[in-house]
Coordinates of C-alpha atoms in Angstrom, one line a residue:
X104 CA 118.1 181.0 37.9
X105 CA 118.7 183.6 40.5
X106 CA 116.7 186.9 40.4
X107 CA 118.5 190.2 40.0
X108 CA 118.0 190.8 43.7
X109 CA 119.7 187.6 44.7
X110 CA 122.5 188.2 42.2
X111 CA 123.0 191.6 43.8
X112 CA 123.0 190.1 47.3
X113 CA 125.5 187.4 46.4
X114 CA 127.8 190.0 44.8
X115 CA 127.6 192.3 47.8
X116 CA 128.3 189.5 50.2
X117 CA 131.1 188.2 48.0
X118 CA 132.9 191.5 48.3
X119 CA 132.7 191.5 52.1
X120 CA 133.5 187.8 52.5
X121 CA 136.6 188.0 50.2
X122 CA 138.0 191.0 52.1
X123 CA 137.5 189.3 55.4
X124 CA 139.0 186.0 54.1
X125 CA 142.1 187.7 52.8
X126 CA 142.7 189.1 56.3
X127 CA 142.0 185.8 58.1
X128 CA 144.2 183.6 56.0
X129 CA 147.3 185.6 56.9
X130 CA 146.9 184.4 60.5
X131 CA 148.6 181.1 61.1
X132 CA 146.1 178.8 62.9
X133 CA 147.5 175.3 62.2
X134 CA 146.4 172.8 64.9
X135 CA 148.6 170.0 66.4
X136 CA 147.3 166.5 66.9
X137 CA 149.8 165.5 69.6
X138 CA 149.3 168.6 71.7
X139 CA 147.8 168.0 75.2
X140 CA 146.3 171.5 75.4
X141 CA 143.0 172.8 74.2
X142 CA 143.1 174.5 71.8
X143 CA 146.0 172.4 70.6
X144 CA 148.0 175.5 69.5
X145 CA 147.8 178.9 71.1
X146 CA 148.1 180.7 67.8
X147 CA 144.5 179.6 66.9
X148 CA 143.4 182.1 69.6
X149 CA 144.9 185.0 67.5
X150 CA 142.1 184.5 65.0
X151 CA 139.4 183.5 67.4
X152 CA 140.0 186.6 69.6
X153 CA 139.9 188.8 66.4
X154 CA 136.5 187.2 65.5
X155 CA 135.1 187.8 68.9
X156 CA 136.1 191.5 68.6
X157 CA 134.7 191.8 65.1
X158 CA 131.4 190.4 66.2
X159 CA 131.2 192.9 69.1
X160 CA 132.0 195.7 66.6
X161 CA 129.0 194.5 64.5
X162 CA 126.8 195.1 67.5
X163 CA 126.4 191.5 68.9
X164 CA 126.6 192.4 72.5
X165 CA 127.0 188.9 73.8
X166 CA 129.9 188.0 71.6
X167 CA 132.5 186.3 73.7
X168 CA 135.4 183.8 73.7
X169 CA 135.4 181.2 76.5
X170 CA 138.2 179.2 78.1
X171 CA 138.3 176.6 75.4
X172 CA 138.6 179.2 72.6
X173 CA 134.9 178.9 71.5
X174 CA 133.6 182.1 70.0
X175 CA 129.9 182.5 70.2
X176 CA 127.4 185.4 69.5
X177 CA 123.7 185.9 69.0
X178 CA 121.9 187.8 66.2
X179 CA 118.7 189.0 67.7
X180 CA 115.4 188.0 66.1
X181 CA 113.7 190.6 63.9
X182 CA 110.2 189.0 64.0
X183 CA 107.6 189.3 66.8
X184 CA 106.6 185.6 66.9
X185 CA 108.5 182.6 68.2
X186 CA 110.8 180.8 65.7
X187 CA 113.3 178.0 66.2
X188 CA 116.9 179.2 67.0
X189 CA 119.4 178.0 64.5
X190 CA 123.2 178.2 64.4
X191 CA 126.1 178.4 62.0
X192 CA 129.5 176.9 62.8
X193 CA 133.0 177.2 61.2
X194 CA 136.4 176.2 62.4
X195 CA 139.5 178.4 62.7
X196 CA 142.3 175.8 62.5
X197 CA 144.1 174.6 59.4
X198 CA 145.4 171.1 58.6
X199 CA 148.8 169.7 59.4
X200 CA 149.7 168.5 55.9
X201 CA 151.0 171.8 54.6
X202 CA 152.2 174.9 56.6
X203 CA 149.7 177.7 57.2
X204 CA 152.4 180.3 58.1
X205 CA 153.1 183.3 55.9
X206 CA 150.2 182.7 53.5
X207 CA 150.5 185.0 50.5
X208 CA 147.1 184.9 48.8
X209 CA 146.8 185.6 45.0
X210 CA 143.6 187.2 43.7
X211 CA 142.9 187.3 40.0
X212 CA 140.3 186.7 37.3
X213 CA 140.7 183.3 35.8
X214 CA 141.1 183.1 32.0
X215 CA 141.4 179.3 31.7
X216 CA 144.2 176.8 31.5
X217 CA 146.9 176.0 34.1
X218 CA 147.5 178.3 37.0
X219 CA 151.2 178.6 38.0
X220 CA 151.6 179.5 41.7
X221 CA 154.2 182.2 41.9
X222 CA 157.8 180.9 41.5
X223 CA 157.1 177.8 43.6
X224 CA 156.9 175.4 40.6
X225 CA 153.4 174.3 41.8
X226 CA 150.6 174.4 39.2
X227 CA 146.9 174.0 39.5
X228 CA 145.8 172.1 36.4
X229 CA 142.2 171.7 35.2
X230 CA 142.9 168.1 34.4
X231 CA 143.5 167.4 38.1
X232 CA 141.1 170.0 39.5
X233 CA 138.2 169.7 37.0
X234 CA 135.9 172.1 38.8
X235 CA 138.2 174.9 37.4
X236 CA 136.5 174.5 34.0
X237 CA 133.3 176.0 35.6
X238 CA 135.1 179.1 36.7
X239 CA 136.6 180.7 33.6
X240 CA 135.9 184.4 33.9
X241 CA 135.5 184.2 37.7
X242 CA 137.6 185.7 40.4
X243 CA 139.8 183.2 42.2
X244 CA 142.0 183.2 45.2
X245 CA 145.0 180.8 45.4
X246 CA 148.2 180.6 47.4
X247 CA 151.7 181.4 46.0
X248 CA 152.4 177.6 46.1
X249 CA 154.4 177.5 49.3
X250 CA 151.6 177.2 51.8
X251 CA 148.0 176.0 52.0
X252 CA 145.4 178.8 51.6
X253 CA 143.2 178.1 54.6
X254 CA 139.8 178.2 52.8
X255 CA 139.2 175.1 54.9
X256 CA 137.7 176.7 56.9
X257 CA 138.5 180.4 57.0
X258 CA 136.2 180.7 54.0
X259 CA 133.3 179.4 56.1
X260 CA 134.2 181.9 58.8
X261 CA 134.3 184.8 56.3
X262 CA 131.0 183.8 54.7
X263 CA 129.2 183.6 58.1
X264 CA 130.7 186.9 59.1
X265 CA 129.6 188.6 55.9
X266 CA 126.1 187.2 56.3
X267 CA 125.9 188.3 59.9
X268 CA 127.1 191.8 59.0
X269 CA 124.4 192.0 56.3
X270 CA 121.6 190.8 58.7
X271 CA 122.7 193.3 61.4
X272 CA 122.7 196.1 58.8
X273 CA 119.3 195.1 57.4
X274 CA 116.9 194.7 60.3
X275 CA 114.0 194.6 57.8
X276 CA 115.1 191.0 56.8
X277 CA 112.8 188.7 58.8
X278 CA 114.7 186.1 60.8
X279 CA 114.6 184.4 64.1
X280 CA 117.3 184.1 66.7
X281 CA 120.6 183.1 65.1
X282 CA 123.6 181.8 66.9
X283 CA 127.2 181.9 65.6
X284 CA 130.0 179.7 66.7
X285 CA 133.7 179.5 65.7
X286 CA 135.9 176.8 67.2
X287 CA 139.5 175.5 67.1
X288 CA 140.9 172.0 66.4
X289 CA 138.5 170.5 63.9
X290 CA 141.4 169.3 61.8
X291 CA 142.6 167.1 64.7
X292 CA 139.2 165.7 65.4
X293 CA 138.6 167.6 68.6
X294 CA 136.7 170.7 67.4
X295 CA 133.6 170.6 69.5
X296 CA 134.5 168.1 72.3
X297 CA 134.0 170.8 75.0
X298 CA 131.2 172.7 73.2
X299 CA 128.2 173.4 75.5
X300 CA 125.5 172.0 73.2
X301 CA 122.9 171.7 76.0
X302 CA 123.0 175.3 77.0
X303 CA 123.7 176.8 73.5
X304 CA 120.0 177.0 72.7
X305 CA 119.9 176.0 69.1
X306 CA 117.5 173.3 67.7
X307 CA 119.5 172.9 64.4
X308 CA 122.9 174.1 63.1
X309 CA 124.8 174.2 59.9
X310 CA 128.6 174.0 59.4
X311 CA 129.8 176.1 56.5
X312 CA 132.7 173.8 55.6
X313 CA 132.0 172.3 52.2
X314 CA 133.3 172.7 48.7
X315 CA 131.4 173.1 45.4
X316 CA 128.6 175.7 45.1
X317 CA 125.2 174.1 45.5
X318 CA 126.3 171.1 47.4
X319 CA 124.1 170.1 50.4
X320 CA 125.7 167.5 52.6
X321 CA 123.9 165.5 55.3
X322 CA 126.2 162.5 55.3
X323 CA 129.9 162.0 56.2
X324 CA 132.3 159.2 56.6
X325 CA 132.5 157.6 60.0
X326 CA 136.1 158.0 61.1
X327 CA 138.5 156.1 63.4
X328 CA 142.2 156.4 64.2
X329 CA 144.5 153.4 64.7
X330 CA 147.8 153.9 66.5
X331 CA 150.5 151.2 66.5
X332 CA 153.5 151.3 68.8
X333 CA 156.1 149.1 67.3
X334 CA 158.8 147.8 69.6
X335 CA 162.0 146.4 68.0
X336 CA 165.2 145.3 69.8
X337 CA 168.0 147.8 69.9
X338 CA 171.8 147.2 69.8
X339 CA 174.9 148.8 68.3
X340 CA 174.7 148.1 64.6
X341 CA 178.3 147.0 64.6
X342 CA 177.3 144.0 66.8
X343 CA 173.8 143.6 65.5
X344 CA 174.0 140.2 63.7
X345 CA 171.4 137.9 65.1
X346 CA 170.5 140.6 67.7
X347 CA 168.9 143.6 66.1
X348 CA 165.2 143.8 65.4
X349 CA 164.6 147.0 63.4
X350 CA 161.3 148.7 64.3
X351 CA 161.4 150.8 61.1
X352 CA 161.5 147.7 59.0
X353 CA 158.6 146.2 60.9
X354 CA 156.6 149.4 60.2
X355 CA 157.6 149.2 56.5
X356 CA 156.4 145.6 56.5
X357 CA 153.0 146.7 57.8
X358 CA 152.6 149.3 55.2
X359 CA 153.8 146.9 52.5
X360 CA 150.9 144.5 53.4
X361 CA 148.3 147.1 52.5
X362 CA 146.5 146.5 49.2
X363 CA 147.9 148.4 46.2
X364 CA 144.7 148.7 44.2
X365 CA 142.0 149.3 46.8
X366 CA 141.3 150.5 50.3
X367 CA 143.4 153.7 50.0
X368 CA 142.5 157.3 49.4
X369 CA 144.3 157.3 46.0
X370 CA 142.4 154.2 44.7
X371 CA 138.9 154.9 46.1
X372 CA 136.0 157.3 45.3
X373 CA 132.3 157.9 46.0
X374 CA 131.2 155.5 48.8
X375 CA 134.3 153.4 49.1
X376 CA 136.2 153.6 52.4
X377 CA 139.9 153.3 53.1
X378 CA 142.7 152.9 55.5
X379 CA 145.4 155.5 55.3
X380 CA 148.8 155.7 57.0
X381 CA 149.3 159.3 58.1
X382 CA 152.3 159.4 60.4
X383 CA 155.5 157.5 61.0
X384 CA 157.8 158.6 63.7
X385 CA 160.6 156.9 65.7
X386 CA 163.9 155.1 65.2
X387 CA 165.1 151.6 64.8
X388 CA 164.1 150.6 68.3
X389 CA 160.6 152.0 68.4
X390 CA 158.2 153.5 65.9
X391 CA 154.8 155.2 66.2
X392 CA 152.7 154.3 63.1
X393 CA 149.3 155.9 62.7
X394 CA 146.4 155.3 60.4
X395 CA 143.0 157.0 59.8
X396 CA 140.2 154.6 58.8
X397 CA 137.1 155.9 57.0
X398 CA 133.8 154.4 55.8
X399 CA 130.2 155.4 55.4
X400 CA 129.0 152.3 57.2
X401 CA 130.0 151.6 60.8
X402 CA 130.2 147.9 60.4
X403 CA 132.7 148.2 57.6
X404 CA 134.6 150.8 59.5
X405 CA 135.0 148.3 62.4
X406 CA 136.0 145.6 59.9
X407 CA 138.8 147.8 58.5
X408 CA 140.1 148.6 62.0
X409 CA 140.2 144.8 62.7
X410 CA 142.0 144.4 59.3
X411 CA 144.8 146.6 60.5
X412 CA 145.0 144.8 63.8
X413 CA 145.4 141.5 61.9
X414 CA 148.2 142.9 59.8
X415 CA 150.0 144.1 63.0
X416 CA 149.6 140.6 64.5
X417 CA 151.1 139.0 61.3
X418 CA 154.1 141.2 61.3
X419 CA 154.7 140.9 65.1
X420 CA 154.6 137.1 64.7
X421 CA 157.6 137.2 62.3
X422 CA 159.9 137.7 65.3
X423 CA 159.1 136.8 68.9
X424 CA 161.5 139.5 70.1
X425 CA 159.2 142.2 68.6
X426 CA 155.9 143.5 69.9
X427 CA 153.3 145.8 68.5
X428 CA 150.7 147.5 70.6
X429 CA 147.5 148.6 68.7
X430 CA 144.9 151.0 70.0
X431 CA 142.0 152.5 68.1
X432 CA 139.3 155.0 68.8
X433 CA 136.3 156.5 67.0
X434 CA 136.8 160.1 65.8
X435 CA 133.3 160.8 64.6
X436 CA 130.2 159.0 63.2
X437 CA 128.2 159.4 60.0
X438 CA 125.5 162.0 60.7
X439 CA 123.1 160.5 58.2
X440 CA 120.9 158.5 60.4
X441 CA 120.3 161.3 63.0
X442 CA 119.6 163.9 60.3
X443 CA 117.0 161.6 58.7
X444 CA 114.9 162.0 61.8
X445 CA 114.8 165.7 61.2
X446 CA 114.2 166.1 57.5
X447 CA 113.1 169.7 57.7
X448 CA 116.7 170.8 58.6
X449 CA 118.1 169.6 55.3
X450 CA 115.0 170.5 53.3
X451 CA 115.3 174.1 54.5
X452 CA 118.9 174.1 53.3
X453 CA 117.7 172.8 49.9
X454 CA 115.2 175.6 49.6
X455 CA 117.8 178.3 50.6
X456 CA 120.1 177.0 47.8
X457 CA 117.3 177.2 45.3
X458 CA 116.6 180.8 46.4
X459 CA 120.1 181.9 45.5
X460 CA 119.6 180.4 42.0
X461 CA 121.2 177.0 42.3
X462 CA 119.8 173.5 42.2
X463 CA 120.8 171.8 45.4
X464 CA 123.0 168.7 44.9
X465 CA 123.0 166.2 47.7
X466 CA 126.5 164.7 48.2
X467 CA 128.2 162.6 50.9
X468 CA 131.4 164.0 52.4
X469 CA 134.5 161.8 52.0
X470 CA 135.6 163.2 55.3
X471 CA 134.1 164.6 58.5
X472 CA 133.0 167.9 59.8
X473 CA 132.3 169.3 63.3
X474 CA 128.7 168.6 62.3
X475 CA 129.4 164.9 62.6
X476 CA 130.2 165.4 66.3
X477 CA 127.6 168.0 67.0
X478 CA 124.9 165.8 65.5
X479 CA 126.0 162.9 67.7
X480 CA 125.9 165.3 70.7
X481 CA 122.2 166.1 69.9
X482 CA 122.5 169.2 67.7
X483 CA 121.6 168.1 64.1
X484 CA 124.1 169.8 61.8
X485 CA 124.4 169.3 58.0
X486 CA 127.0 171.1 55.9
X487 CA 126.9 174.1 53.5
X488 CA 129.4 174.7 50.6
X489 CA 132.1 177.4 50.8
X490 CA 133.4 177.5 47.2
X491 CA 136.8 176.2 48.2
X492 CA 138.7 173.3 46.5
X493 CA 141.7 171.1 46.9
X494 CA 142.0 171.7 50.6
X495 CA 145.1 170.6 52.6
X496 CA 147.4 171.3 49.7
X497 CA 149.5 174.1 48.2
X498 CA 147.0 174.0 45.3
X499 CA 144.0 175.1 47.3
X500 CA 141.8 177.6 45.6
X501 CA 138.5 179.3 46.1
X502 CA 136.0 181.2 43.8
X503 CA 135.0 184.7 45.1
X504 CA 131.6 184.5 43.5
X505 CA 130.9 181.2 45.2
X506 CA 131.8 182.8 48.5
X507 CA 129.0 185.3 47.9
X508 CA 126.6 182.4 47.1
X509 CA 127.5 180.6 50.3
X510 CA 127.0 183.8 52.4
X511 CA 123.7 184.4 50.6
X512 CA 122.6 180.8 51.4
X513 CA 123.2 181.6 55.1
X514 CA 120.9 184.7 54.8
X515 CA 118.2 182.7 52.9
X516 CA 118.3 180.0 55.6
X517 CA 117.7 182.6 58.2
X518 CA 114.7 183.8 56.2
X519 CA 113.4 180.3 55.7
X520 CA 113.5 179.3 59.3
X521 CA 111.5 182.5 60.2
X522 CA 108.7 181.7 57.9
X523 CA 105.6 180.6 59.8
X524 CA 104.1 177.2 58.8

């Protein structure tokens, strides 16, 4: 169990993190996959510029935002000997599935049972979100049911900021040089594509972008995207007999060929991968159909991409007047193998979680983080919990006490890395 000192630290940090979080979520930072700019939406810069300013106000003299929207800053070492430089990352953007505009957060102490979300008709039910059962009596923050909350990943930002504020205010806490980085566009798979890893100066990093308190994550899905451009044959519908080839019906035929009882997010769990249609756009003459493909093993990921190519070929072959172009690309790779070469990075995180009074629980992420890309770029980056749940939905919620535990984990990691062997 946590000591009284650690409980007090987590409580102090929870207060600061929650106050920051409630400010940050009111800023709309939704990213856009089809944008050709970077960041993909200018509104992400509203939060990123605010964060750069807040870091400067904390006394981090080098706090800055660059031309890509990356916010970086350095917390100066408080020890006289050399220690490895570590970093903490979190992303500013929110997902496309649900609007992030006009977020109206609701903060309350949870007494159990269903949680109605304002007058929206949406309800968070313990039967669907079982982690709620562990939070009776805790403070929660939800939406009003009309937007997402943005805990993914504004909670991570708030927790890092609270930890940094604490370390700056307590120079007696021993720690080495700590880097902080906030970035746009994680949700569209481009969060760190321009990040200057080689000049950043960290030997290890941690994303604060997880979920349940105590989780330690050093493995993610590998991810790919498949895009199909379906070309039909257009003609006025009044004279269409024997002439029209409807691209929308071809897209429907592709989706219909997907298995009903496996290989989808709604039918898989744990280490099972999936293919998932995420966008359909177009008209009867041409349709853009997109999938995301996920698996923990790269060979199975490749097999699932080829499976989709095969379905496209089958459907295209039903009418020689139709054609389907298929392209695929890797979005990120499982960070597992690279992190296994640096076991101390995850072991230090395990120890930090123990120091805040929790038993670390190693889990694999059924998704990706910026850490997936950073690890592939040469900066090993496992993931820390935030306390948020049910991301990318109107039913998103977070526990304030868990926010304090996440921020305290950041502080304890800083201490751990400063300990001499």
